[in-house]
PDB file of N, CA and C in Angstrom:
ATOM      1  N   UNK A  10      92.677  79.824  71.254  1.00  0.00           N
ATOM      2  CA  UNK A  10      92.392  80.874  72.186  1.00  0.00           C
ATOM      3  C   UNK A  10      91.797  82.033  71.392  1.00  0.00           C
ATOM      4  N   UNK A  11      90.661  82.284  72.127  1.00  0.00           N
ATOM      5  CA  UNK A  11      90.561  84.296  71.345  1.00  0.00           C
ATOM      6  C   UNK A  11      90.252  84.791  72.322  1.00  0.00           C
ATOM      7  N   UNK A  12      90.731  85.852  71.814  1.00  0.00           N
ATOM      8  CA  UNK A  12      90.778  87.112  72.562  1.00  0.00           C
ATOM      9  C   UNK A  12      89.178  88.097  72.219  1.00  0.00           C
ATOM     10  N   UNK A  13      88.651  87.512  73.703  1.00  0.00           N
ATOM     11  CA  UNK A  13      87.019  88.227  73.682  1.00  0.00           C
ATOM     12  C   UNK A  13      87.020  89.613  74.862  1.00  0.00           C
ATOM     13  N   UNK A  14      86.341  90.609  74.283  1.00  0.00           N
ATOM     14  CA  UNK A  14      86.080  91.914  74.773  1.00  0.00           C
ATOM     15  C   UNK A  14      87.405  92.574  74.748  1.00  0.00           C
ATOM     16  N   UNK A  15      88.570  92.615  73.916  1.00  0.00           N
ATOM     17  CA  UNK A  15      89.785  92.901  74.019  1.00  0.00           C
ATOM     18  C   UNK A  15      89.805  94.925  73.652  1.00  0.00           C
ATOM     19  N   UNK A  16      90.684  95.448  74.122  1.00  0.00           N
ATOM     20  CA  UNK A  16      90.596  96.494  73.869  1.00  0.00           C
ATOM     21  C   UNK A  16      90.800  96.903  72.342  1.00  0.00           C
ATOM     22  N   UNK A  17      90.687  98.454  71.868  1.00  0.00           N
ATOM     23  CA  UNK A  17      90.622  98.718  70.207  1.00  0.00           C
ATOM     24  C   UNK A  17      91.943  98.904  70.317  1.00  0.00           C
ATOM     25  N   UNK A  18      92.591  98.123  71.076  1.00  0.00           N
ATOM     26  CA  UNK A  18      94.246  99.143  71.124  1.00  0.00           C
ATOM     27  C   UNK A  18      94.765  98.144  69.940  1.00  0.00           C
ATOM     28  N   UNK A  19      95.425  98.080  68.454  1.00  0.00           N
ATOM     29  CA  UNK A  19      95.378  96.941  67.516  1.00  0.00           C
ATOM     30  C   UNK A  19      97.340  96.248  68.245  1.00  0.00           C
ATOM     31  N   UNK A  20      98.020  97.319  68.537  1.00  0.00           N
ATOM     32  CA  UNK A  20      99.457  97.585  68.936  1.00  0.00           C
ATOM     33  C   UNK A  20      98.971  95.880  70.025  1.00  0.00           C
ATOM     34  N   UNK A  21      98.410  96.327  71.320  1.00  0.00           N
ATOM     35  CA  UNK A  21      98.300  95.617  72.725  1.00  0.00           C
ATOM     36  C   UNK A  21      98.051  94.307  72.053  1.00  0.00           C
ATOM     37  N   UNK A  22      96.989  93.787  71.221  1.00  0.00           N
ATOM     38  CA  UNK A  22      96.246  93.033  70.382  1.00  0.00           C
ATOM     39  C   UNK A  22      97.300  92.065  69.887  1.00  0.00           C
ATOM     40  N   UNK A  23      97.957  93.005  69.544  1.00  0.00           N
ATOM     41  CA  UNK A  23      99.531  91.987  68.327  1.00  0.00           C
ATOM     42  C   UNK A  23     100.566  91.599  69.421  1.00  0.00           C
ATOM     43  N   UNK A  24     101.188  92.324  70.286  1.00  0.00           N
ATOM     44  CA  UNK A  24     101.981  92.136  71.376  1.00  0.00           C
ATOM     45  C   UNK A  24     101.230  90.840  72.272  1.00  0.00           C
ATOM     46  N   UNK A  25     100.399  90.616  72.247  1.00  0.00           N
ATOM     47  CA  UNK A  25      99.812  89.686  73.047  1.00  0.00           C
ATOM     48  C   UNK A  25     100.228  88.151  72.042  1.00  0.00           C
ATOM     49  N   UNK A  26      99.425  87.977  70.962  1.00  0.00           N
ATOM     50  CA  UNK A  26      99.204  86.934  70.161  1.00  0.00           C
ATOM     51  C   UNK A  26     100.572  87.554  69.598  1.00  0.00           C
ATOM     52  N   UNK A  27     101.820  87.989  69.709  1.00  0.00           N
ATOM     53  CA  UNK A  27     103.576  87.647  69.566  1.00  0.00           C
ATOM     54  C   UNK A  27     104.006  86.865  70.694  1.00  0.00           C
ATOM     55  N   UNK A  28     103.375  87.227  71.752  1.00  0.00           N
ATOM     56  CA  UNK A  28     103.777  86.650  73.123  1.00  0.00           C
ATOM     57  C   UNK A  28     103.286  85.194  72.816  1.00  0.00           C
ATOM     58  N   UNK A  29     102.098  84.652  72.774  1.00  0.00           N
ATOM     59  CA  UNK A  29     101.565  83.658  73.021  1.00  0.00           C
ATOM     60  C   UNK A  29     101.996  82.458  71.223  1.00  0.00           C
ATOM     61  N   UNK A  30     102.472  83.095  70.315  1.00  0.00           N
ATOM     62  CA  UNK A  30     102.947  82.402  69.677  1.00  0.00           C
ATOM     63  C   UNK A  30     104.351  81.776  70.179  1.00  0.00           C
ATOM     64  N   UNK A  31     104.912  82.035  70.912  1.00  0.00           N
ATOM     65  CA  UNK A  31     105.890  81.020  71.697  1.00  0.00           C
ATOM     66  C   UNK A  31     105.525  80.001  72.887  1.00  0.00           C
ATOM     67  N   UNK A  32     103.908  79.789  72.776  1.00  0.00           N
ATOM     68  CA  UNK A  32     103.460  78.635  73.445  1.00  0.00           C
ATOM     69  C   UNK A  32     102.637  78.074  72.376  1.00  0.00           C
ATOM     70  N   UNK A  33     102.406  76.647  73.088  1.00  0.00           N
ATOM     71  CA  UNK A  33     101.748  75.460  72.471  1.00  0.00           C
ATOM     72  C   UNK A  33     100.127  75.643  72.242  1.00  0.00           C
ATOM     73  N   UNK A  34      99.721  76.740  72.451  1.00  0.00           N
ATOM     74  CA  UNK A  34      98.190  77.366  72.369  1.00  0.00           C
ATOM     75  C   UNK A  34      98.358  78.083  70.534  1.00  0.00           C
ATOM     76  N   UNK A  35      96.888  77.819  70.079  1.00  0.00           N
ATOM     77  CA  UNK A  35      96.641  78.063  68.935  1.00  0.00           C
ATOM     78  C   UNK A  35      95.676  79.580  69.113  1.00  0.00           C
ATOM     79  N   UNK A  36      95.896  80.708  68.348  1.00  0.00           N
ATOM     80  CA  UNK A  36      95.489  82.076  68.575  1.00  0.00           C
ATOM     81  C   UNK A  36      94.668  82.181  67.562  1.00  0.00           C
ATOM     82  N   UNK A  37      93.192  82.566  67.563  1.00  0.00           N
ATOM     83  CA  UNK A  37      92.383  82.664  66.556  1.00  0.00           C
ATOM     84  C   UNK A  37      93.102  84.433  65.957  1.00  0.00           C
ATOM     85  N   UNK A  38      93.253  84.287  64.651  1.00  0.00           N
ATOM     86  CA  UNK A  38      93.691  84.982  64.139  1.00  0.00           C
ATOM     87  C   UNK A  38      92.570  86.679  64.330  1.00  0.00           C
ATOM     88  N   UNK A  39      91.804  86.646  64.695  1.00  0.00           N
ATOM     89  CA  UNK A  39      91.022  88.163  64.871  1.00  0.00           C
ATOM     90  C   UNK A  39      90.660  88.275  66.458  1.00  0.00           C
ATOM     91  N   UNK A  40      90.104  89.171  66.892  1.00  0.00           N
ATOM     92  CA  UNK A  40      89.573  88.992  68.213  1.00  0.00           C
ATOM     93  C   UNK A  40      88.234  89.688  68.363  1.00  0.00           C
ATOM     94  N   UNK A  41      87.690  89.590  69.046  1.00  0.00           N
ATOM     95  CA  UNK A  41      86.296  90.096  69.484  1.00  0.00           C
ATOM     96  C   UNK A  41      86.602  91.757  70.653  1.00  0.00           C
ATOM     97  N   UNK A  42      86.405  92.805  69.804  1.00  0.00           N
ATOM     98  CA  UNK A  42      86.500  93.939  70.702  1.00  0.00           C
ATOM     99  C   UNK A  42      85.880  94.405  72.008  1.00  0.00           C
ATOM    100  N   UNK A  43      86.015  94.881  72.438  1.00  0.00           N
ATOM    101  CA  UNK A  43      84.454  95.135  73.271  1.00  0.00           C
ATOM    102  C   UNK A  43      84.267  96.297  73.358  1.00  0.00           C
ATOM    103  N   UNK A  44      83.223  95.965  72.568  1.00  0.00           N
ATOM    104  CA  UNK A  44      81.699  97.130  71.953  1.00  0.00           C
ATOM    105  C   UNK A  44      80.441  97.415  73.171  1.00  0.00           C
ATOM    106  N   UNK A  45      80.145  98.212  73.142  1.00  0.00           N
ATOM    107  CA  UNK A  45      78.878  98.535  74.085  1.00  0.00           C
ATOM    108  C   UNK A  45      77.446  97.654  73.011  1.00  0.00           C
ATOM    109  N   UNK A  46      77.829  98.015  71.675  1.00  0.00           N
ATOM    110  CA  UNK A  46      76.798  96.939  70.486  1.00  0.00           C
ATOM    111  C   UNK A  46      76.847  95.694  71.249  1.00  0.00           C
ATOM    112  N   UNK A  47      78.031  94.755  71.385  1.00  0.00           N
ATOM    113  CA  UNK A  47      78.094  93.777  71.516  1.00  0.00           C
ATOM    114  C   UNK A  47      77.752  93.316  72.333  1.00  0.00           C
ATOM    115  N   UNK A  48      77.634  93.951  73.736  1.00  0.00           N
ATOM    116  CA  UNK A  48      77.246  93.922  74.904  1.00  0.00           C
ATOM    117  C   UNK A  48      75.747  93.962  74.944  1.00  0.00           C
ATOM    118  N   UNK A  49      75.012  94.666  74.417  1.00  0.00           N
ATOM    119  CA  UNK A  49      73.382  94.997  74.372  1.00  0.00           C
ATOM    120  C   UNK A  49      72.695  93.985  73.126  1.00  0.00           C
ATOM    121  N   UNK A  50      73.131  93.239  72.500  1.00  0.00           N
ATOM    122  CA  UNK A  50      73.171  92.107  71.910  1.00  0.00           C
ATOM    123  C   UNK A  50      73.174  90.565  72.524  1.00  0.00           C
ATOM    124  N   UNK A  51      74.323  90.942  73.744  1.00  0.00           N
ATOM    125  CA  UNK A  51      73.875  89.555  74.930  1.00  0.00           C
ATOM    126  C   UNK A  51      73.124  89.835  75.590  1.00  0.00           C
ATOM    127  N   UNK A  52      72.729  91.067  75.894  1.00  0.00           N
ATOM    128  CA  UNK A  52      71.351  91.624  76.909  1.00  0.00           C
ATOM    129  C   UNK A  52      70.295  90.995  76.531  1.00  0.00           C
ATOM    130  N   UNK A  53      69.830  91.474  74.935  1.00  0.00           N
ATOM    131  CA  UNK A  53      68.691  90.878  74.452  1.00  0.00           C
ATOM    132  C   UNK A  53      68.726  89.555  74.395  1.00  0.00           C
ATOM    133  N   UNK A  54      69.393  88.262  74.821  1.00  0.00           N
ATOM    134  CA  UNK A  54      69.507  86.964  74.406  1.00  0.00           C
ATOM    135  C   UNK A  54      69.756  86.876  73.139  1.00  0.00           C
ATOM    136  N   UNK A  55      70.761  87.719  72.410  1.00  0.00           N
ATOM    137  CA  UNK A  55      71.076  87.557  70.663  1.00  0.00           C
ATOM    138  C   UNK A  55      72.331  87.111  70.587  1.00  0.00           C
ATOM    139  N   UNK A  56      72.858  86.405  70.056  1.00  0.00           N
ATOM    140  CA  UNK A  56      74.338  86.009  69.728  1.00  0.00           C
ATOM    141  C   UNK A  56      75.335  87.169  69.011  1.00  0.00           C
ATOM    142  N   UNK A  57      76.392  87.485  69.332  1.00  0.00           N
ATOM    143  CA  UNK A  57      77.330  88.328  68.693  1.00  0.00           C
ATOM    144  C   UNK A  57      77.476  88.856  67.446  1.00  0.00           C
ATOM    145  N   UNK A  58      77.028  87.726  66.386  1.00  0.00           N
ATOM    146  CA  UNK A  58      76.613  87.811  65.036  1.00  0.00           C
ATOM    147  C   UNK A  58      74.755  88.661  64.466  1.00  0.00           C
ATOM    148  N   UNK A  59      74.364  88.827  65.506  1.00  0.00           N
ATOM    149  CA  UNK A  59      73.376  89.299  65.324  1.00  0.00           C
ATOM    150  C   UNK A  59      72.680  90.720  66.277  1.00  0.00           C
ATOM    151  N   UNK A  60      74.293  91.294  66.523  1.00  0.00           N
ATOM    152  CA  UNK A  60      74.306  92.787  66.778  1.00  0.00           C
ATOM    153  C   UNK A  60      73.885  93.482  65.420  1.00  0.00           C
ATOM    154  N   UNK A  61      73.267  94.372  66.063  1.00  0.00           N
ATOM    155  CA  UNK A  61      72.724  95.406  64.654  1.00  0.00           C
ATOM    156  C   UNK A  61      73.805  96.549  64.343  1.00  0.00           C
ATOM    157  N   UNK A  62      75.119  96.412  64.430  1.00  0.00           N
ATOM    158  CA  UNK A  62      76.112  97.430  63.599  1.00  0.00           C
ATOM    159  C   UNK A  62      76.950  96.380  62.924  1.00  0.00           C
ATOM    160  N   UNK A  63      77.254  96.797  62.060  1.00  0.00           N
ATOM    161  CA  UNK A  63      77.908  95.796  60.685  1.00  0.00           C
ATOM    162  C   UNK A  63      79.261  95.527  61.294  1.00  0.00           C
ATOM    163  N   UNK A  64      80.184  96.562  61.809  1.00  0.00           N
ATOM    164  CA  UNK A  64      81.669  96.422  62.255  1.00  0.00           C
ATOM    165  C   UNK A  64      81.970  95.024  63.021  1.00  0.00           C
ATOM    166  N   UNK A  65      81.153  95.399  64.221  1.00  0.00           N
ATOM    167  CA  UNK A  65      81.292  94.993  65.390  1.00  0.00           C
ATOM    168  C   UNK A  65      80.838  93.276  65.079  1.00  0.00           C
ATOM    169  N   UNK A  66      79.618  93.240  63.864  1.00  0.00           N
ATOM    170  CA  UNK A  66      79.053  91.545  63.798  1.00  0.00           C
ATOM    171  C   UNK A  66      80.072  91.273  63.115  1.00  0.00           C
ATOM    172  N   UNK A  67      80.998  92.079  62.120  1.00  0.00           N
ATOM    173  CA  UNK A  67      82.138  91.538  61.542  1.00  0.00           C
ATOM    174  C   UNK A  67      83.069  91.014  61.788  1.00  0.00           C
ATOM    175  N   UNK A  68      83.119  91.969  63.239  1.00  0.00           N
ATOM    176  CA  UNK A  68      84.663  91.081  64.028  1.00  0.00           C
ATOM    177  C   UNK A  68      84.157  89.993  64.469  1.00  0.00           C
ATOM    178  N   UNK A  69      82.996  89.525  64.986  1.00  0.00           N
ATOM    179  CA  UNK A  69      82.559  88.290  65.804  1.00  0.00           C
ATOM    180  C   UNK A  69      82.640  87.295  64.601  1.00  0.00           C
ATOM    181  N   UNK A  70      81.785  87.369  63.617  1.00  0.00           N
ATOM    182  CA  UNK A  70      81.583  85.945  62.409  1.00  0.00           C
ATOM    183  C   UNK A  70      83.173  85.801  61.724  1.00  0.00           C
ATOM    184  N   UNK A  71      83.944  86.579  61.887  1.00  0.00           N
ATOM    185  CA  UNK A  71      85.470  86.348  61.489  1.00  0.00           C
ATOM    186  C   UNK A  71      86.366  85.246  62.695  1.00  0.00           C
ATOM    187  N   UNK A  72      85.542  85.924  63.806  1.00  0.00           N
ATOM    188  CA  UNK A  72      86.206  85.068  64.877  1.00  0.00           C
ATOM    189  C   UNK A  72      86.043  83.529  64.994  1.00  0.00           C
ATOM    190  N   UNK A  73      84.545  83.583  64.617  1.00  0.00           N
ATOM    191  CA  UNK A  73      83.962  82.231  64.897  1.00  0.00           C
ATOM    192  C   UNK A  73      84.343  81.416  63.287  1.00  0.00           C
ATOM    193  N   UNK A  74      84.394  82.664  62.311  1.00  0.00           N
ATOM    194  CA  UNK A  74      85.098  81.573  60.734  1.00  0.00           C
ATOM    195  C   UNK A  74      86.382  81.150  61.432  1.00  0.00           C
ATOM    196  N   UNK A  75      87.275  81.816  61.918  1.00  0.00           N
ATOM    197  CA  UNK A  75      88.949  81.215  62.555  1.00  0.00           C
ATOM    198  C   UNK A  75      88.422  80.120  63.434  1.00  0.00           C
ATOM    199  N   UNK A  76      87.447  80.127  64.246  1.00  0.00           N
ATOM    200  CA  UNK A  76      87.502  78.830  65.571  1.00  0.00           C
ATOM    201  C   UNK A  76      86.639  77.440  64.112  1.00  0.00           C
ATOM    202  N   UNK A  77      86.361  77.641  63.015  1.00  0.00           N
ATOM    203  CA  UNK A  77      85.756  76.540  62.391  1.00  0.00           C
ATOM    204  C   UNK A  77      87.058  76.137  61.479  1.00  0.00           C
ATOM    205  N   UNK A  78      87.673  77.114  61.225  1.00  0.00           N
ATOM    206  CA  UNK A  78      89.122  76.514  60.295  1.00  0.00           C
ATOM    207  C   UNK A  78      89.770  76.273  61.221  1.00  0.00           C
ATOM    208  N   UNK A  79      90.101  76.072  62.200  1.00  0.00           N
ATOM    209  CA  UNK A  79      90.758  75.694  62.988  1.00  0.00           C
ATOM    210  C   UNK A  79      90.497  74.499  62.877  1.00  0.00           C
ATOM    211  N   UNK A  80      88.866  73.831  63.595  1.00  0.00           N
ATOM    212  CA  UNK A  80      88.506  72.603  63.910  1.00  0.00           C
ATOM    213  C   UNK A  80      88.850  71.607  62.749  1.00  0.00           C
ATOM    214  N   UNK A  81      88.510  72.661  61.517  1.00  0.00           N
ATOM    215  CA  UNK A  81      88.467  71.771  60.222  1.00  0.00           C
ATOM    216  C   UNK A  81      90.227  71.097  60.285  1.00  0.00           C
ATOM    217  N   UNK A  82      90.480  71.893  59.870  1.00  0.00           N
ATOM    218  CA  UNK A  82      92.617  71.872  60.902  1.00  0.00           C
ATOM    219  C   UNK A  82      92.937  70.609  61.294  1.00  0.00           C
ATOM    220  N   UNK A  83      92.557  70.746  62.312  1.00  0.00           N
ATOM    221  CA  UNK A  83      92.679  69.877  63.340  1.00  0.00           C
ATOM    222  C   UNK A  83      91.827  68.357  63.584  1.00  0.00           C
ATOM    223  N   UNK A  84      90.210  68.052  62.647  1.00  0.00           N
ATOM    224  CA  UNK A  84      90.157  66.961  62.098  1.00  0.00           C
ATOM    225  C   UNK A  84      90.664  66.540  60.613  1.00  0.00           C
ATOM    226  N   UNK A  85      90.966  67.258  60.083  1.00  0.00           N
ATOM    227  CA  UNK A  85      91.689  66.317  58.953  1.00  0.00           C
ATOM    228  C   UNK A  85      92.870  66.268  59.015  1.00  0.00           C
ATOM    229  N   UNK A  86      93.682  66.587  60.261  1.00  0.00           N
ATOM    230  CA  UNK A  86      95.152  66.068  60.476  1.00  0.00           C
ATOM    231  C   UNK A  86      95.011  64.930  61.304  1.00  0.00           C
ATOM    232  N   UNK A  87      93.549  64.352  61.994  1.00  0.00           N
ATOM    233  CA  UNK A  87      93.667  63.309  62.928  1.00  0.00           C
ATOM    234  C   UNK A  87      93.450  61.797  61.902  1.00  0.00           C
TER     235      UNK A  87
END
């Protein structure tokens, strides 16, 4: 699971993924904020990683490194 367009609140952020670590769902360890950048980035047809402010592409390519260690995870345990 990640948490996309989530507020900057970091407190709400952690209380959530505490909650959801007592279910059988896997929590990508960062989340995707929501940025007005990030937003005018899907406007133009650009992917998240290729917003023009450094922060904001940071939180996204962190998100998407957690959803690839994950997969990696999860085929070499099959």
């Amino acid at each position: 699971m990640v948490f996309s367009g989530a507020a900057e609140n970091e407190a709400d952020y952690i209380e959530a993924q505490e909650y959801l670590a007592n279910t059988p769902y896997f929590v990508v360890d960062k989340y995707i904020p929501h940025k007005p950048a990030l937003s005018k980035a899907q406007d133009k047809g650009l992917s998240l990683i290729e917003c023009s402010y450094v922060a904001p592409r940071k939180k996204a390519d962190d998100v998407i490194q957690g959803i690839i260690n994950q997969l990696e995870a999860l085929t070499t345990a099959a």
